[in-house]
PDB file of C-alpha atoms in Angstrom:
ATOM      1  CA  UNK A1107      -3.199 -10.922 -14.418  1.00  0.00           C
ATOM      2  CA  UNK A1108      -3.425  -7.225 -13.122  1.00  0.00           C
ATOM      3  CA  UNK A1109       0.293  -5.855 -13.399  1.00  0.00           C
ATOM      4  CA  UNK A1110       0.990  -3.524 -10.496  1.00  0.00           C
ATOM      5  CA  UNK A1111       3.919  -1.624 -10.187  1.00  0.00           C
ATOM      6  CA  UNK A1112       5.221  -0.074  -6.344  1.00  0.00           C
ATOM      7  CA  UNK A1113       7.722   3.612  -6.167  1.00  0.00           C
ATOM      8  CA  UNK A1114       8.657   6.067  -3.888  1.00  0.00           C
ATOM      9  CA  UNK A1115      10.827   4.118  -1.545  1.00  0.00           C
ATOM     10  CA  UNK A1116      13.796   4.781  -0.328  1.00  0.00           C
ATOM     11  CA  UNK A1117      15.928   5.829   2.930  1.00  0.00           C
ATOM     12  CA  UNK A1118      14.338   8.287   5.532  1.00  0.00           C
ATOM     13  CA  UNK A1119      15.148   9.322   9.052  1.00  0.00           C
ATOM     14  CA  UNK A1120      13.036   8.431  11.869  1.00  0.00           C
ATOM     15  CA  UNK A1121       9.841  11.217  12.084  1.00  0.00           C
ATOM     16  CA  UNK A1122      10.610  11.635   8.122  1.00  0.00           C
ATOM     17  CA  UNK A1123       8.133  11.240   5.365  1.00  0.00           C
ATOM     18  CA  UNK A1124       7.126   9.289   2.492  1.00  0.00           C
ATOM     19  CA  UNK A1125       5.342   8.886  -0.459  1.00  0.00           C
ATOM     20  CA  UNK A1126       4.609   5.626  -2.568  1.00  0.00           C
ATOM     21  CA  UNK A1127       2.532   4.902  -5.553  1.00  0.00           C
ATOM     22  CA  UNK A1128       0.971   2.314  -7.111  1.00  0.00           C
ATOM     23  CA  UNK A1129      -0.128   2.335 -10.902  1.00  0.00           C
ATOM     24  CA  UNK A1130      -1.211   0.006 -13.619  1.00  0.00           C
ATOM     25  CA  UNK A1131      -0.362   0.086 -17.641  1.00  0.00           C
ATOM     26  CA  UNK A1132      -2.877  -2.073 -18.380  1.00  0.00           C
ATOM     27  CA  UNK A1133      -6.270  -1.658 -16.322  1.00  0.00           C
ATOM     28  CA  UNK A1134      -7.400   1.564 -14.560  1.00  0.00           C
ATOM     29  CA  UNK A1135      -7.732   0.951 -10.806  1.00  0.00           C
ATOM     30  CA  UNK A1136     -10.801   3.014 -10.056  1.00  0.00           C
ATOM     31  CA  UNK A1137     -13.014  -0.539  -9.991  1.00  0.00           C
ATOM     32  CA  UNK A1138     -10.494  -2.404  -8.000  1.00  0.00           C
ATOM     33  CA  UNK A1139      -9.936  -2.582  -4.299  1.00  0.00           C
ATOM     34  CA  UNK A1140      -6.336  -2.235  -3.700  1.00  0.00           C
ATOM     35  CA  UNK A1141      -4.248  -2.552  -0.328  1.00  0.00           C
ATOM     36  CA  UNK A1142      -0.922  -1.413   0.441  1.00  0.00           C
ATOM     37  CA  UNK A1143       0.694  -4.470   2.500  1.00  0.00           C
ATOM     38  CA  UNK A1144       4.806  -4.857   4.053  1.00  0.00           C
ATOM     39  CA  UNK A1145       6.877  -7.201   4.821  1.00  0.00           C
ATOM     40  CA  UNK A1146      10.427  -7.399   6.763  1.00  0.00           C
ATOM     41  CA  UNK A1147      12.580 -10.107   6.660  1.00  0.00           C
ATOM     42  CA  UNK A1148      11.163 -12.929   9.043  1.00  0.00           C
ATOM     43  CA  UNK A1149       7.976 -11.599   9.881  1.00  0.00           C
ATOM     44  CA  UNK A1150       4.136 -12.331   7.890  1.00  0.00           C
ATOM     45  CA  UNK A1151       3.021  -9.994   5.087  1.00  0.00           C
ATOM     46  CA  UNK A1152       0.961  -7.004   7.049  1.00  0.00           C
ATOM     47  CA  UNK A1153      -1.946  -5.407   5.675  1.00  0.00           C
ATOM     48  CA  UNK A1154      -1.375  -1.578   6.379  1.00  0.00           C
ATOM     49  CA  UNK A1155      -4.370   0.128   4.043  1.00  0.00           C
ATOM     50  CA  UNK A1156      -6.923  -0.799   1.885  1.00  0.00           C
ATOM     51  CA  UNK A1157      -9.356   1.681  -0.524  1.00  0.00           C
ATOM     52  CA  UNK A1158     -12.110  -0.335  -1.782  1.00  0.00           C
ATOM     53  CA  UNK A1159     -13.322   0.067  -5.618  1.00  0.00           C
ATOM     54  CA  UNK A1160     -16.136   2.044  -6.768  1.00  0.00           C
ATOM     55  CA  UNK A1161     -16.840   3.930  -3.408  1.00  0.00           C
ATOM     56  CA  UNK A1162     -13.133   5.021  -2.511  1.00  0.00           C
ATOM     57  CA  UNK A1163     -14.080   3.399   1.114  1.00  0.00           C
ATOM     58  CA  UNK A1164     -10.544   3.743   3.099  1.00  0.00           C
ATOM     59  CA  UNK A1165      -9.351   0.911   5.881  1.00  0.00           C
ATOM     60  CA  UNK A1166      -6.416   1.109   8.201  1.00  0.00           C
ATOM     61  CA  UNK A1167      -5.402  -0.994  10.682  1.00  0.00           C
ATOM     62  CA  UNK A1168      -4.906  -0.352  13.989  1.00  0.00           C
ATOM     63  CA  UNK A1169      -0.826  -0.619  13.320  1.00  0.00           C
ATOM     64  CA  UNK A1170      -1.209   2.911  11.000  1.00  0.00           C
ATOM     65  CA  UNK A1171      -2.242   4.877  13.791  1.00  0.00           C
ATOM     66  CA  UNK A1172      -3.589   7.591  11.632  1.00  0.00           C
ATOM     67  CA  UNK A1173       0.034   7.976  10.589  1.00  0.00           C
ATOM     68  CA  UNK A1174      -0.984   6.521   7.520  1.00  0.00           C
ATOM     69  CA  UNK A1175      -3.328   7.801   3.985  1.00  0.00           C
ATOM     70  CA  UNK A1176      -3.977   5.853   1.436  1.00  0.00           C
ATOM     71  CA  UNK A1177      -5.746   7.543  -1.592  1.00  0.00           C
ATOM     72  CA  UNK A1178      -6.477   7.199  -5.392  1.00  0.00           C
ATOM     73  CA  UNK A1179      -6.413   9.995  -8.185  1.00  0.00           C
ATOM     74  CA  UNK A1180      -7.875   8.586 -10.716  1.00  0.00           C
ATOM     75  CA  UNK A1181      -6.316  10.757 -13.665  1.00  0.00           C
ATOM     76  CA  UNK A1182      -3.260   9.406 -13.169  1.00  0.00           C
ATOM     77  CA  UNK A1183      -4.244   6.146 -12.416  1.00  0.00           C
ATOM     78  CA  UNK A1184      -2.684   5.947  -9.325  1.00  0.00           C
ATOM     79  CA  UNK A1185      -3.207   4.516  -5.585  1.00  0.00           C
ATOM     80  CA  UNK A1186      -0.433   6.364  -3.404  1.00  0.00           C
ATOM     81  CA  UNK A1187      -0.101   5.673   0.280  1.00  0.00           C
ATOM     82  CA  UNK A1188       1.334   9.020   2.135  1.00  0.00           C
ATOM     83  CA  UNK A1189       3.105   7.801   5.635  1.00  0.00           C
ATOM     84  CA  UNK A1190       4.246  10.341   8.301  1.00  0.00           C
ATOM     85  CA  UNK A1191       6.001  10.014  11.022  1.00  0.00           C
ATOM     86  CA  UNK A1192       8.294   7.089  10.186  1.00  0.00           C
ATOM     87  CA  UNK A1193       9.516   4.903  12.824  1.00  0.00           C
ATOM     88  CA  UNK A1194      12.617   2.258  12.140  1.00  0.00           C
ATOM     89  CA  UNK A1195       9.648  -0.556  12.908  1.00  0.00           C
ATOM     90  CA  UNK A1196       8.210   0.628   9.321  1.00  0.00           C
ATOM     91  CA  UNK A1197      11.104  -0.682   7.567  1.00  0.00           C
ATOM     92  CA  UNK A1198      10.020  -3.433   5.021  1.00  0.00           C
ATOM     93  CA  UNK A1199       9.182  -4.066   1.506  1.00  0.00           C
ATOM     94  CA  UNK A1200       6.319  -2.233   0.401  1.00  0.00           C
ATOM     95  CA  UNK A1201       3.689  -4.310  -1.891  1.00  0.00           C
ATOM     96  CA  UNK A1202       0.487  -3.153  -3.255  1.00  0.00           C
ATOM     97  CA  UNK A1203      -2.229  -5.239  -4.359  1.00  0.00           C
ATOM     98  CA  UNK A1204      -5.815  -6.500  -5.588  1.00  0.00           C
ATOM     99  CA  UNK A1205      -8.174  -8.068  -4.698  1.00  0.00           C
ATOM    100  CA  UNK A1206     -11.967  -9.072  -4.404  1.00  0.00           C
ATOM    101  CA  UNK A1207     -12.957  -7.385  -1.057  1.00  0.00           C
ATOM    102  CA  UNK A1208     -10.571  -4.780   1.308  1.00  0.00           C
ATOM    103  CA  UNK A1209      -9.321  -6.955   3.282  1.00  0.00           C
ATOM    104  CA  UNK A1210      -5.720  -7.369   5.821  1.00  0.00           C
ATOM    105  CA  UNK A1211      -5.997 -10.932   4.608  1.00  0.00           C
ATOM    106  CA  UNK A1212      -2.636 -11.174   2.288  1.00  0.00           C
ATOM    107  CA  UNK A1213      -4.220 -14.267   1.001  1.00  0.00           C
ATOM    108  CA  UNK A1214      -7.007 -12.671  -0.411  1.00  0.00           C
ATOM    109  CA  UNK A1215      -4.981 -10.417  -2.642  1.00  0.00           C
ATOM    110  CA  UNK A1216      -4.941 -12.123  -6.490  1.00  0.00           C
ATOM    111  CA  UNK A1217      -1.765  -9.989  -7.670  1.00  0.00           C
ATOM    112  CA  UNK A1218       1.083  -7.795  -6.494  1.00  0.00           C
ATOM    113  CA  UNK A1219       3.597  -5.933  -7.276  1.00  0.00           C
ATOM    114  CA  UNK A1220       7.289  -6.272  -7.167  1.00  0.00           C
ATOM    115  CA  UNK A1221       7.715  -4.163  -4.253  1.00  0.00           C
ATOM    116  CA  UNK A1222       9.922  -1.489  -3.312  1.00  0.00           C
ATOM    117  CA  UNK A1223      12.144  -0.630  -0.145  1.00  0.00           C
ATOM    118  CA  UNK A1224      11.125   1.394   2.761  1.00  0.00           C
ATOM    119  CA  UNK A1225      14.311   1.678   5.101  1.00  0.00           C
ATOM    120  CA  UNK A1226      13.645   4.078   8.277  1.00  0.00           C
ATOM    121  CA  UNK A1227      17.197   4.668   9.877  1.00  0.00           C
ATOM    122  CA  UNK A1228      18.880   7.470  11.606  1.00  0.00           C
TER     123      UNK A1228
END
């Protein structure tokens, strides 16, 4: 029911940087626990962040290496996830979603966005 909308992808070198965002019209996002997942072709939906509700508590799996920060400004509504360093392994779609919990579990996510494209490529 939560509408979610991804931006900020694109095409960056290898070592380059990027910035995507995740927003909702209809619901602020400050009591919802929202993750940042990917997915290239062939390959299982991968958790790469997660900021819980409420308490702004920040997850990363071992796959972001640090290279990755996911945070939340609440006056505009937004959940961004900053990633440095970009390696050609990062390319996928980028989805952000809700759910009850943080979690890497893509199943436990109730809604996502549409996505949006993350090419790393030299």
């Amino acid at each position: 029911q939560l509408q979610l909308v991804e931006s900020g992808g694109g095409l960056v070198q290898p070592g380059g940087s990027l910035r995507l965002s995740c927003t909702a019209s209809d619901f602020t996002l400050d009591y919802y626990n929202i993750g940042w997942f990917r997915q290239a072709p062939g390959k299982e939906r991968e958790g790469v962040s997660c900021i819980s509700g409420y308490t702004d508590d920040t997850f990363y799996p071992d796959s972001a290496k640090g290279r990755f920060t996911i945070s939340r400004d609440s006056a505009k509504n937004t959940v961004s996830l900053l990633m440095n360093n970009l390696k050609p392994e990062d390319t996928a779609v980028y989805y952000c979603g809700s759910a009850g919990r943080c979690s890497f579990i893509s199943s436990d996510f109730a809604s996502w966005g549409q996505g949006t494209q993350v090419t790393v490529s030299s």
